[in-house]
XYZ file of N, CA, C and O in Angstrom:
348
model
N 2.304 36.549 -5.522
C 2.932 36.081 -4.298
C 1.850 35.630 -3.331
O 0.899 36.354 -3.061
N 1.969 34.447 -2.816
C 1.022 33.904 -1.855
C 1.404 34.356 -0.454
O 2.573 34.388 -0.105
N 0.402 34.706 0.347
C 0.626 35.079 1.743
C 0.232 33.903 2.626
O -0.796 33.261 2.393
N 1.042 33.624 3.635
C 0.743 32.581 4.612
C 0.758 33.236 5.981
O 1.771 33.821 6.377
N -0.381 33.132 6.690
C -0.526 33.804 7.977
C -1.234 32.893 8.964
O -1.982 31.991 8.560
N -1.037 33.129 10.265
C -1.788 32.364 11.261
C -3.292 32.591 11.090
O -3.736 33.686 10.769
N -4.059 31.550 11.308
C -5.516 31.642 11.240
C -6.023 32.492 12.397
O -5.552 32.363 13.527
N -6.986 33.349 12.095
C -7.688 34.129 13.113
C -9.175 33.789 13.024
O -9.618 33.132 12.075
N -9.951 34.276 13.984
C -11.392 34.038 13.969
C -12.017 34.561 12.679
O -12.983 33.971 12.174
N -11.473 35.624 12.128
C -12.008 36.195 10.889
C -11.810 35.267 9.686
O -12.472 35.437 8.663
N -10.925 34.281 9.790
C -10.629 33.361 8.682
C -11.492 32.104 8.690
O -11.459 31.331 7.726
N -12.248 31.870 9.744
C -12.906 30.574 9.920
C -13.887 30.223 8.803
O -13.969 29.059 8.395
N -14.637 31.192 8.292
C -15.586 30.894 7.211
C -14.874 30.397 5.957
O -15.410 29.557 5.232
N -13.680 30.908 5.691
C -12.916 30.466 4.519
C -12.093 29.220 4.815
O -11.799 28.436 3.908
N -11.727 29.026 6.068
C -10.941 27.860 6.450
C -11.770 26.582 6.420
O -11.275 25.527 6.010
N -13.021 26.655 6.846
C -13.854 25.461 6.960
C -13.935 24.652 5.665
O -13.748 23.429 5.703
N -14.193 25.255 4.509
C -14.236 24.432 3.278
C -12.900 23.749 2.974
O -12.876 22.638 2.426
N -11.804 24.370 3.347
C -10.496 23.745 3.138
C -10.325 22.545 4.064
O -9.854 21.481 3.635
N -10.717 22.701 5.323
C -10.627 21.575 6.264
C -11.568 20.458 5.834
O -11.223 19.271 5.928
N -12.743 20.821 5.349
C -13.692 19.816 4.867
C -13.089 19.062 3.684
O -13.157 17.834 3.610
N -12.461 19.761 2.752
C -11.804 19.107 1.618
C -10.704 18.157 2.063
O -10.553 17.061 1.520
N -9.936 18.572 3.067
C -8.877 17.728 3.627
C -9.475 16.438 4.194
O -8.987 15.337 3.918
N -10.543 16.586 4.980
C -11.172 15.417 5.592
C -11.771 14.491 4.537
O -11.648 13.265 4.637
N -12.410 15.062 3.528
C -12.984 14.244 2.461
C -11.901 13.473 1.719
O -12.099 12.309 1.359
N -10.760 14.107 1.494
C -9.644 13.431 0.834
C -9.244 12.172 1.603
O -8.929 11.140 1.004
N -9.268 12.257 2.941
C -8.877 11.123 3.778
C -10.051 10.244 4.184
O -9.897 9.328 4.995
N -11.234 10.522 3.644
C -12.383 9.657 3.893
C -12.966 9.782 5.283
O -13.553 8.820 5.794
N -12.822 10.936 5.912
C -13.396 11.152 7.236
C -14.483 12.223 7.135
O -14.538 12.986 6.172
N -15.343 12.264 8.155
C -16.470 13.192 8.091
C -16.806 13.768 9.469
O -17.925 13.591 9.961
N -15.858 14.479 10.100
C -16.225 15.114 11.364
C -17.234 16.240 11.120
O -17.308 16.792 10.017
N -18.002 16.536 12.143
C -18.976 17.625 12.037
C -18.254 18.947 11.804
O -17.145 19.155 12.300
N -18.884 19.842 11.062
C -18.311 21.170 10.831
C -18.015 21.868 12.146
O -16.968 22.499 12.296
N -18.933 21.767 13.101
C -18.733 22.444 14.391
C -17.505 21.891 15.118
O -16.784 22.637 15.775
N -17.234 20.593 14.981
C -16.043 20.008 15.599
C -14.774 20.565 14.949
O -13.788 20.854 15.642
N -14.799 20.715 13.632
C -13.633 21.293 12.952
C -13.412 22.739 13.395
O -12.280 23.150 13.661
N -14.494 23.495 13.487
C -14.374 24.886 13.932
C -13.932 24.968 15.385
O -13.155 25.853 15.751
N -14.401 24.032 16.224
C -13.949 24.001 17.622
C -12.444 23.791 17.698
O -11.763 24.412 18.515
N -11.923 22.896 16.860
C -10.476 22.666 16.810
C -9.748 23.961 16.466
O -8.786 24.348 17.143
N -10.212 24.640 15.440
C -9.558 25.887 15.019
C -9.658 26.956 16.100
O -8.682 27.658 16.378
N -10.820 27.075 16.704
C -10.978 28.066 17.788
C -10.043 27.757 18.950
O -9.465 28.657 19.552
N -9.928 26.467 19.290
C -9.034 26.073 20.376
C -7.602 26.513 20.078
O -6.920 27.084 20.926
N -7.143 26.256 18.866
C -5.771 26.614 18.512
C -5.568 28.127 18.486
O -4.494 28.608 18.860
N -6.582 28.876 18.065
C -6.479 30.337 18.097
C -6.307 30.812 19.540
O -5.490 31.683 19.827
N -7.066 30.210 20.448
C -7.033 30.615 21.856
C -5.884 29.987 22.637
O -5.540 30.477 23.718
N -5.287 28.912 22.120
C -4.221 28.185 22.824
C -3.045 27.910 21.891
O -2.755 26.753 21.566
N -2.355 28.945 21.440
C -1.242 28.727 20.512
C -0.102 27.900 21.098
O 0.750 27.420 20.353
N -0.115 27.713 22.411
C 0.906 26.852 23.010
C 0.687 25.386 22.627
O 1.597 24.558 22.763
N -0.505 25.041 22.153
C -0.800 23.674 21.714
C -0.513 23.452 20.237
O -0.258 22.332 19.809
N -0.615 24.517 19.439
C -0.393 24.393 18.014
C -0.885 25.629 17.294
O -1.389 26.566 17.923
N -0.757 25.604 15.990
C -1.164 26.756 15.184
C -1.640 26.271 13.824
O -1.111 25.299 13.285
N -2.662 26.940 13.310
C -3.062 26.716 11.932
C -2.663 27.947 11.142
O -2.757 29.074 11.629
N -2.221 27.711 9.916
C -1.906 28.819 9.010
C -2.802 28.684 7.791
O -3.230 27.588 7.430
N -3.070 29.826 7.181
C -3.900 29.857 5.982
C -3.100 30.530 4.872
O -2.393 31.505 5.119
N -3.175 29.952 3.686
C -2.475 30.506 2.520
C -3.494 31.210 1.641
O -4.604 30.705 1.421
N -3.108 32.379 1.147
C -3.982 33.169 0.281
C -3.244 33.492 -1.015
O -2.046 33.754 -0.998
N -3.988 33.489 -2.112
C -3.394 33.856 -3.396
C -3.297 35.376 -3.515
O -3.654 36.107 -2.585
N -2.831 35.838 -4.650
C -2.640 37.275 -4.864
C -3.928 38.079 -4.737
O -3.899 39.268 -4.433
N -5.068 37.431 -4.975
C -6.355 38.119 -4.869
C -6.951 38.024 -3.467
O -8.061 38.496 -3.235
N -6.221 37.380 -2.553
C -6.695 37.268 -1.177
C -7.604 36.085 -0.899
O -8.130 35.956 0.203
N -7.780 35.205 -1.891
C -8.627 34.029 -1.694
C -7.861 32.948 -0.926
O -6.686 32.678 -1.217
N -8.536 32.307 0.017
C -7.930 31.214 0.767
C -7.733 30.018 -0.162
O -8.679 29.566 -0.808
N -6.503 29.513 -0.232
C -6.193 28.413 -1.149
C -5.558 27.211 -0.451
O -5.328 26.189 -1.089
N -5.282 27.310 0.829
C -4.682 26.189 1.533
C -4.547 26.472 3.006
O -4.714 27.609 3.456
N -4.266 25.404 3.756
C -4.027 25.562 5.192
C -3.063 24.490 5.663
O -2.849 23.474 4.991
N -2.512 24.726 6.826
C -1.654 23.741 7.485
C -1.923 23.808 8.985
O -2.290 24.862 9.513
N -1.751 22.672 9.651
C -1.878 22.613 11.106
C -0.585 22.049 11.662
O -0.118 20.996 11.208
N -0.019 22.750 12.620
C 1.218 22.330 13.278
C 0.947 22.204 14.764
O 0.346 23.097 15.374
N 1.360 21.083 15.351
C 1.207 20.864 16.793
C 2.578 20.821 17.439
O 3.564 20.404 16.823
N 2.644 21.250 18.679
C 3.894 21.202 19.447
C 3.881 19.939 20.296
O 2.861 19.554 20.857
N 5.019 19.300 20.392
C 5.185 18.129 21.247
C 6.621 18.100 21.741
O 7.406 18.989 21.439
N 6.940 17.086 22.499
C 8.308 16.932 23.025
C 8.979 15.761 22.349
O 8.342 14.760 22.036
N 10.277 15.885 22.128
C 11.084 14.815 21.561
C 12.180 14.481 22.568
O 13.086 15.289 22.807
N 12.077 13.315 23.168
C 13.016 12.910 24.202
C 14.445 12.879 23.687
O 15.373 13.363 24.351
N 14.662 12.337 22.490
C 16.036 12.195 22.012
C 16.708 13.524 21.700
O 17.911 13.583 21.523
N 15.939 14.600 21.691
C 16.513 15.938 21.531
C 16.357 16.765 22.805
O 16.849 17.887 22.869
N 15.620 16.211 23.765
C 15.328 16.911 25.018
C 14.823 18.324 24.739
O 15.254 19.302 25.329
N 13.892 18.389 23.790
C 13.394 19.696 23.365
C 11.967 19.562 22.840
O 11.511 18.476 22.471
N 11.316 20.678 22.797
C 9.994 20.762 22.200
C 10.169 20.919 20.686
O 11.045 21.641 20.221
N 9.310 20.225 19.924
C 9.406 20.281 18.470
C 8.031 20.578 17.871
O 7.005 20.436 18.538
N 8.026 20.970 16.622
C 6.794 21.182 15.882
C 6.569 19.988 14.961
O 7.499 19.513 14.308
N 5.329 19.506 14.921
C 4.957 18.419 14.031
C 3.930 18.963 13.038
O 2.851 19.420 13.438
N 4.269 18.963 11.771
C 3.355 19.420 10.739
C 2.373 18.282 10.490
O 2.723 17.242 9.937
N 1.160 18.467 10.933
C 0.141 17.408 10.886
C -0.685 17.450 9.602
O -0.920 16.426 8.991
N -1.162 18.606 9.222
C -2.054 18.731 8.073
C -1.501 19.736 7.077
O -1.045 20.807 7.472
N -1.600 19.397 5.798
C -1.291 20.343 4.720
C -2.304 20.086 3.622
O -2.483 18.942 3.191
N -2.995 21.138 3.179
C -3.997 20.984 2.135
C -4.014 22.226 1.270
O -4.048 23.346 1.777
N -3.937 22.052 -0.033
C -4.038 23.163 -0.987
C -5.005 22.788 -2.096
O -5.212 21.636 -2.374
């Protein structure tokens, strides 16, 4: 059974290679520190969005997702936009 949990500061060392793989897949190359800054921001500001990390049965990080909150006028409500998914 895979566990999916919000990213914490303790997850950043395992999250970075996953984010790097995601960026390489899309042909982009942001600095590692910029990627970590993004994750730290979301940890400290969950009102802006959240990253989740997926772990296999042995506890190894195998994927992540990033969700941002925004507003949708036609629903007059705040919605979640799933921006990144990588496994």
